[in-house]
PDB file of C-alpha atoms in Angstrom:
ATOM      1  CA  UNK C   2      50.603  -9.800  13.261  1.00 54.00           C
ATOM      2  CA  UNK C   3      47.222  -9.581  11.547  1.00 59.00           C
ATOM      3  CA  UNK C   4      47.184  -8.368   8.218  1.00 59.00           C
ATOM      4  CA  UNK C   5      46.230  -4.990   9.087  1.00 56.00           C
ATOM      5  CA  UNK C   6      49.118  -4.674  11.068  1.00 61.00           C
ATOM      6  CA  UNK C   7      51.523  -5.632   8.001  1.00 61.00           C
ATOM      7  CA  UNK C   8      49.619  -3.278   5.889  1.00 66.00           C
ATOM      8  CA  UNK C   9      50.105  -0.500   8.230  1.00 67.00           C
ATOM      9  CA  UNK C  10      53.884  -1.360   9.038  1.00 69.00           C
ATOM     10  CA  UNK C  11      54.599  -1.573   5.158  1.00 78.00           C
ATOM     11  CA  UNK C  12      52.772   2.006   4.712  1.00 85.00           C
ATOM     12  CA  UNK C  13      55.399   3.303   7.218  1.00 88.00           C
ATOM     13  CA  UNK C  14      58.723   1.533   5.529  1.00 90.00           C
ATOM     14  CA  UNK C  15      57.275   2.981   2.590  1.00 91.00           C
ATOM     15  CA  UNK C  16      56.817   6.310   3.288  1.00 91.00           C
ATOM     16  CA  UNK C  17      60.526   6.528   4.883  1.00 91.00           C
ATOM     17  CA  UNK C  18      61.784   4.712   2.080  1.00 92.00           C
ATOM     18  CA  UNK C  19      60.368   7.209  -0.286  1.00 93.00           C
ATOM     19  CA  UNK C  20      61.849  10.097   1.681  1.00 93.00           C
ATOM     20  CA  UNK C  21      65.348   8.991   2.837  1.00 93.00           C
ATOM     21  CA  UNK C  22      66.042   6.173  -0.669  1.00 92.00           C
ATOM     22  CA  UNK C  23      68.112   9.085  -2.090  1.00 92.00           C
ATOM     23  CA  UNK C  24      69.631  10.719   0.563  1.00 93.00           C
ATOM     24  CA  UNK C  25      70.737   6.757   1.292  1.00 92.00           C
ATOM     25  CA  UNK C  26      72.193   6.296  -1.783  1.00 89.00           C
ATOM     26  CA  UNK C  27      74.592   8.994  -2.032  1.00 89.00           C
ATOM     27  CA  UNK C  28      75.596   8.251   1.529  1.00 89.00           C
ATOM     28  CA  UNK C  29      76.499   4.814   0.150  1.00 87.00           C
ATOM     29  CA  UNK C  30      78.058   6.296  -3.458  1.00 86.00           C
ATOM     30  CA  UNK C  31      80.401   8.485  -1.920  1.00 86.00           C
ATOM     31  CA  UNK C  32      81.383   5.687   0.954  1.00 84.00           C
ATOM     32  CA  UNK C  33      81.756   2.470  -1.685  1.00 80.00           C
ATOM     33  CA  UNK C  34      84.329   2.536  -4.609  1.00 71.00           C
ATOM     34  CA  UNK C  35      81.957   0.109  -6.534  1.00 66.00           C
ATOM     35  CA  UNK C  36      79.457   1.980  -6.070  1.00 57.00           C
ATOM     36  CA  UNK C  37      76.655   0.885  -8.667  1.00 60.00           C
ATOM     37  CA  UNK C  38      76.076  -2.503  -7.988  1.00 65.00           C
ATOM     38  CA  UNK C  39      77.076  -2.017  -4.006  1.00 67.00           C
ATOM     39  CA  UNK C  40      74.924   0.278  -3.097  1.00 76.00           C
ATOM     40  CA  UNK C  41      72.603  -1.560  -4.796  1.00 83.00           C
ATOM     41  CA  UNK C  42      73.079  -4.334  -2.714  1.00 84.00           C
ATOM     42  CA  UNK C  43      73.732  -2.362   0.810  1.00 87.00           C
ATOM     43  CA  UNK C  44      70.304  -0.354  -0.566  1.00 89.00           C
ATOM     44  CA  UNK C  45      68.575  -3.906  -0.100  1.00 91.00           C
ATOM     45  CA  UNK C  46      69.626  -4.821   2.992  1.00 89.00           C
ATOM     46  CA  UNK C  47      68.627  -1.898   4.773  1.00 91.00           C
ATOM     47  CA  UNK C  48      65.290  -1.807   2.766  1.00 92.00           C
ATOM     48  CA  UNK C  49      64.452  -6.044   4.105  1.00 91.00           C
ATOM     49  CA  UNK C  50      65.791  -5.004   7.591  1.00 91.00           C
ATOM     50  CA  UNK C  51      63.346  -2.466   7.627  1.00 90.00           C
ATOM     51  CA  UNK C  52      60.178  -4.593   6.969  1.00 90.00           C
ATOM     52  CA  UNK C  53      61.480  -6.895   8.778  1.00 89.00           C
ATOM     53  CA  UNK C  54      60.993  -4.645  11.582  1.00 86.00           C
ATOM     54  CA  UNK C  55      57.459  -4.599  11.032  1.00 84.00           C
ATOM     55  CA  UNK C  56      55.025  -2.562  13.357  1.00 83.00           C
ATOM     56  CA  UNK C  57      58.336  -2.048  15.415  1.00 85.00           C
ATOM     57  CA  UNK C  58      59.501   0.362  12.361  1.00 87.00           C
ATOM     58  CA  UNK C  59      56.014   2.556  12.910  1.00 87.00           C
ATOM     59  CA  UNK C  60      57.092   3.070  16.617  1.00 88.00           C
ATOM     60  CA  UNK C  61      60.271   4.549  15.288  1.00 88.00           C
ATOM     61  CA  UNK C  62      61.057   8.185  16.576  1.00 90.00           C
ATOM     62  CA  UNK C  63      63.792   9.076  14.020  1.00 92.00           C
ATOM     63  CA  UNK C  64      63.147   6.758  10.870  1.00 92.00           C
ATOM     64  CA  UNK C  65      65.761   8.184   8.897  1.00 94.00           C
ATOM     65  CA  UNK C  66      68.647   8.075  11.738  1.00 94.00           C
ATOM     66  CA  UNK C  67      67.289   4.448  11.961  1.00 94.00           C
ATOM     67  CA  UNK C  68      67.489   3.723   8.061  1.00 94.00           C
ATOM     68  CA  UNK C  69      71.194   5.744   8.263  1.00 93.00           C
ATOM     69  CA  UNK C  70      72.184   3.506  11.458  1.00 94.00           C
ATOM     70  CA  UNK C  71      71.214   0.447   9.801  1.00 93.00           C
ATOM     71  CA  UNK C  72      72.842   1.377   6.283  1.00 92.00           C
ATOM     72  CA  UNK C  73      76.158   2.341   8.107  1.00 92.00           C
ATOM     73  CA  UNK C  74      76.634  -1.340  10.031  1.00 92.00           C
ATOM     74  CA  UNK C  75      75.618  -3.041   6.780  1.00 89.00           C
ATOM     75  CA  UNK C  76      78.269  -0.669   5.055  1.00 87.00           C
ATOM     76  CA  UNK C  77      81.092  -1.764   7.637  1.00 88.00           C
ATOM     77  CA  UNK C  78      79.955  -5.227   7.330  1.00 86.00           C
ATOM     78  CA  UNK C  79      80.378  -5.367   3.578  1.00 83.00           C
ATOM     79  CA  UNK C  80      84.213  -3.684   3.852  1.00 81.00           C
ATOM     80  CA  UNK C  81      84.924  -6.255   6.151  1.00 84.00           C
ATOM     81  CA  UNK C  82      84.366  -9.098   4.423  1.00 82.00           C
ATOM     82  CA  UNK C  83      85.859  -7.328   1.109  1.00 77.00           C
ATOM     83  CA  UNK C  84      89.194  -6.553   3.187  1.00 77.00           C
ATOM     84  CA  UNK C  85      91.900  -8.338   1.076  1.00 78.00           C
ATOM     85  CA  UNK C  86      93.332 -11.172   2.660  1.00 79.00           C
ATOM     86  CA  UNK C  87      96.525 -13.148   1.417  1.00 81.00           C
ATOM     87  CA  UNK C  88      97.689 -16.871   2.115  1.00 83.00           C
ATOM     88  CA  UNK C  89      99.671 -17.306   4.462  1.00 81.00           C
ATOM     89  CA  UNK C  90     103.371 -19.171   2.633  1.00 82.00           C
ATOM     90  CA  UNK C  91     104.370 -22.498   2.995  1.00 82.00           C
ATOM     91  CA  UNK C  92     107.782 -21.051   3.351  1.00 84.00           C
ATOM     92  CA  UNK C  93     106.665 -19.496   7.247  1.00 82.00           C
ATOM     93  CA  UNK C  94     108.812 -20.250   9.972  1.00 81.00           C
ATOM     94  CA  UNK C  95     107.304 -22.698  12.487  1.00 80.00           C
ATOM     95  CA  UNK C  96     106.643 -20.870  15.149  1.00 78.00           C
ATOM     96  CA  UNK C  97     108.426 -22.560  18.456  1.00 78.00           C
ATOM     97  CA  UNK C  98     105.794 -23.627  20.900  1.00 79.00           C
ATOM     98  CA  UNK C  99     106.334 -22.791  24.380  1.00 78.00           C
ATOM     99  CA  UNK C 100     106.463 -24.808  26.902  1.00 74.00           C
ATOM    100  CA  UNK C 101     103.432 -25.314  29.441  1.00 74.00           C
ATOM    101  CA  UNK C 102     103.143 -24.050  32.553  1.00 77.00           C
ATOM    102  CA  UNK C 103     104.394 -26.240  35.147  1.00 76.00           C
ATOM    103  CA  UNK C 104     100.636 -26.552  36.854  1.00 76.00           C
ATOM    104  CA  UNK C 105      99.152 -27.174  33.244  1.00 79.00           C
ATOM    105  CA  UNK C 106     101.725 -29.834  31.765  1.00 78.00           C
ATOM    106  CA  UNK C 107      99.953 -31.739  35.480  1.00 80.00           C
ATOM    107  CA  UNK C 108      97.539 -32.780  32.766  1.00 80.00           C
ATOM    108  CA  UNK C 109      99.734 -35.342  31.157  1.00 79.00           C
ATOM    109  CA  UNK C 110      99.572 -37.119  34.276  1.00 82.00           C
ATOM    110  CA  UNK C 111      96.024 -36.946  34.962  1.00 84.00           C
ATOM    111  CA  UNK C 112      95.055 -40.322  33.638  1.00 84.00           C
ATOM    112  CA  UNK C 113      97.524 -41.913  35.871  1.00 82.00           C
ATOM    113  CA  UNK C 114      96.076 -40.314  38.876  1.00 86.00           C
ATOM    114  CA  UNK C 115      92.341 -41.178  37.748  1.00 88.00           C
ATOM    115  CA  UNK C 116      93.784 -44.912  37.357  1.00 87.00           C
ATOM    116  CA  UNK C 117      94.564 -44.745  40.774  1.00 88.00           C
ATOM    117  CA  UNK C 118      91.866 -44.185  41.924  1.00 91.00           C
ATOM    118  CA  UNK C 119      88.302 -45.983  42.966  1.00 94.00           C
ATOM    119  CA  UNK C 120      86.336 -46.845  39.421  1.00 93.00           C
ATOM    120  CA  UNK C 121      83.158 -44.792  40.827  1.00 94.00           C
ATOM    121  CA  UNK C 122      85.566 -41.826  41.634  1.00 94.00           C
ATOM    122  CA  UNK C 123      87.512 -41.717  38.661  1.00 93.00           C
ATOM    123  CA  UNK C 124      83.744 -42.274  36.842  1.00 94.00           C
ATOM    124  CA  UNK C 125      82.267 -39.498  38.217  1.00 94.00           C
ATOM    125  CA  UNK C 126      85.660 -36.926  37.675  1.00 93.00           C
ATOM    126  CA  UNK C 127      85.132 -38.296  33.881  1.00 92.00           C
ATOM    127  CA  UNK C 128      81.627 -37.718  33.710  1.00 93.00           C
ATOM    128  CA  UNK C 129      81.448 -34.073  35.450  1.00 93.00           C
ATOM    129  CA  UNK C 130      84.663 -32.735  35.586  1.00 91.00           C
ATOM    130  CA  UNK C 131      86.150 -33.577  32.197  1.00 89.00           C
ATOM    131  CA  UNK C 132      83.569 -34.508  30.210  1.00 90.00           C
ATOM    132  CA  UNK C 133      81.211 -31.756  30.964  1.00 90.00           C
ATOM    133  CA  UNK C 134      78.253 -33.732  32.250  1.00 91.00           C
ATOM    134  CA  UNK C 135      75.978 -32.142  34.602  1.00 92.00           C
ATOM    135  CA  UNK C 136      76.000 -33.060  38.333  1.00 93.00           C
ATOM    136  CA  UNK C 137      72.408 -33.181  38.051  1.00 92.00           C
ATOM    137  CA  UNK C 138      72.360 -35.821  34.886  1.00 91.00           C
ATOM    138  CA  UNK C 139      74.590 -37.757  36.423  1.00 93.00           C
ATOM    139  CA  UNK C 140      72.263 -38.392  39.290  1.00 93.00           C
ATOM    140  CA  UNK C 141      69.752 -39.431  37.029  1.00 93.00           C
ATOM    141  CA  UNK C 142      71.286 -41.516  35.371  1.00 92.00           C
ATOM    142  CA  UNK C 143      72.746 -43.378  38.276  1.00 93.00           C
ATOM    143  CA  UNK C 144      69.596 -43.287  40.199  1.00 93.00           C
ATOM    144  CA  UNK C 145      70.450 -41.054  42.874  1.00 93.00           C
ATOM    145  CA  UNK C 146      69.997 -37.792  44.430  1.00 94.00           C
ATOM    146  CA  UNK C 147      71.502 -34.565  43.357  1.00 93.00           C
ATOM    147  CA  UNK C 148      72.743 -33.581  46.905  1.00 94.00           C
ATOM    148  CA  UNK C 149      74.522 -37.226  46.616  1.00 95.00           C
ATOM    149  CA  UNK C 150      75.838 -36.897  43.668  1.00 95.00           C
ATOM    150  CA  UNK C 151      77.065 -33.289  45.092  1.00 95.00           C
ATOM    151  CA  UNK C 152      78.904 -34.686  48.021  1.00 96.00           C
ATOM    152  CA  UNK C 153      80.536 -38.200  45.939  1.00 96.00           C
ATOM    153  CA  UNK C 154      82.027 -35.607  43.487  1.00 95.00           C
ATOM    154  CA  UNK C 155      83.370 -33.366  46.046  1.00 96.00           C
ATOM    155  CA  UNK C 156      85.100 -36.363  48.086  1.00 96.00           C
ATOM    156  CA  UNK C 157      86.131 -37.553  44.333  1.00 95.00           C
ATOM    157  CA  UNK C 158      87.804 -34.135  43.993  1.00 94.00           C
ATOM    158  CA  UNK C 159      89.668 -34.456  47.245  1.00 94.00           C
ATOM    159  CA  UNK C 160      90.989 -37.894  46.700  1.00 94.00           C
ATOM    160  CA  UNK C 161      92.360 -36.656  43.211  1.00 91.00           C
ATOM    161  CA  UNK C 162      93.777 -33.709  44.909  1.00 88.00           C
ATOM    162  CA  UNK C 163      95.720 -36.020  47.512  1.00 89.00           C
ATOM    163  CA  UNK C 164      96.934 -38.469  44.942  1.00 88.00           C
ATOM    164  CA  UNK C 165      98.860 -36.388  42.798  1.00 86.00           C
ATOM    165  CA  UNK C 166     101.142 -34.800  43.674  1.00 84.00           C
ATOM    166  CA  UNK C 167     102.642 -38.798  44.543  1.00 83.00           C
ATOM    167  CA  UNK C 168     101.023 -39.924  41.385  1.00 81.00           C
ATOM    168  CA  UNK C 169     102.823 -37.539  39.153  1.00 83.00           C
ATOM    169  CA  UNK C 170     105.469 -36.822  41.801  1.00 84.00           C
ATOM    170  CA  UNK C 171     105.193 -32.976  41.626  1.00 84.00           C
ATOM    171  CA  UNK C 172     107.913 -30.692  43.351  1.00 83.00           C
ATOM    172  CA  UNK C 173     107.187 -27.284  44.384  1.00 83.00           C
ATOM    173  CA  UNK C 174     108.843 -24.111  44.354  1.00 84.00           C
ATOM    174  CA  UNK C 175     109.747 -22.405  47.620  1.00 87.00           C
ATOM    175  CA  UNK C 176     106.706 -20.189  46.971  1.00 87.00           C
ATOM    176  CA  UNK C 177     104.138 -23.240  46.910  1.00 82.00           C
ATOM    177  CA  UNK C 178     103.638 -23.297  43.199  1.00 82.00           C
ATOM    178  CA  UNK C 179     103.904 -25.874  41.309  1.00 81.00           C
ATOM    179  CA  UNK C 180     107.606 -26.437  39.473  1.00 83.00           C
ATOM    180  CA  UNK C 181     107.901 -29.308  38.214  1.00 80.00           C
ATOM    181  CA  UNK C 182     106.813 -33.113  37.878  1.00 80.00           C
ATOM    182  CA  UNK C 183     107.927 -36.374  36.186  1.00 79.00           C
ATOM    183  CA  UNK C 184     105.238 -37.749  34.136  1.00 70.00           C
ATOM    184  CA  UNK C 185     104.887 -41.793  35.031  1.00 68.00           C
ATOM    185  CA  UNK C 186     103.483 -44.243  32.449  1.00 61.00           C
ATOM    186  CA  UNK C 187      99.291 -44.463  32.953  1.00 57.00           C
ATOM    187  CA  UNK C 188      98.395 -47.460  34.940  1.00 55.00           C
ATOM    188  CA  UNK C 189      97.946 -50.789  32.513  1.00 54.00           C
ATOM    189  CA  UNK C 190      94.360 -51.596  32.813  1.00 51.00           C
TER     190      UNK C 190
END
């Protein structure tokens, strides 16, 4: 923005600041119990917003619905954080926690499973799977190809797959789903 610019985008905050400052403030007064030192305050922030707006503000169809717009968000913003809030007693029952589902608590036996497994599978289920690593940085930084890297994690997924349900010796329900499993100790390394 070249300093004409800024003097031309000021010139039009101005001139709607001028003509809508009042009409602002008692929208604010008769909204905010505190009023004097609020609106104030809610005053400013739509005033900086404004210029911060710049040559965008001069483009502006409606600049008072804009300033109004503006004033009303920072107005529900500043009730929000003023909404009283009360600690919570020491004295609270603990809530009971429910149990997993029976296809979720299969996570206690992951390790297990990824013990059982080949050290470059269970690497790679780490690295992309659990860890969060992309497929393509962990190509990289095993020096080898993306589609590789594709397929190895793919096969890595199927072995895991296979090995446990006997790993973690799930049962299932009549309908398929998962019921049940007996977690096993992970494998000593």
């Amino acid at each position: 923005m070249t300093t004409l610019d800024a003097g031309r985008s000021f010139a039009c905050v101005t001139s709607a600041w001028q003509a809508h400052e009042a009409e602002l403030r008692g929208y604010l007064r008769h909204r905010l119990s505190d009023a004097d030192a609020a609106d104030d305050d809610v005053l400013q922030d739509v005033l900086l917003k404004a210029i911060r707006q710049g040559p965008g503000f001069c483009t502006l169809e409606n600049p008072r619905a804009w300033l109004f717009q503006v004033a009303r968000n920072a107005l529900v913003d500043r009730l929000r954080m003023a909404r009283p809030t009360e600690p919570l007693s020491d004295d609270l029952p603990e809530v009971p926690h429910e149990p997993l589902a029976a296809v979720d608590a299969l996570a206690d036996c992951l390790d297990r499973a990824l013990g059982e497994l080949s050290a470059g599978d269970a690497a790679i289920l780490r690295a992309c799977d659990i860890e969060g690593q992309t497929q393509l940085a962990f190509a990289q930084s095993h020096s080898a190809t993306l589609a590789s890297t594709k397929s190895r994690l793919q096969r890595a997924r199927q072995r895991l797959r296979d090995r446990i349900p006997r790993a973690c010796q799930v049962r299932f329900a009549p309908d398929g789903s998962v019921c049940c499993h007996i977690p096993r100790p992970d494998v000593p390394t």
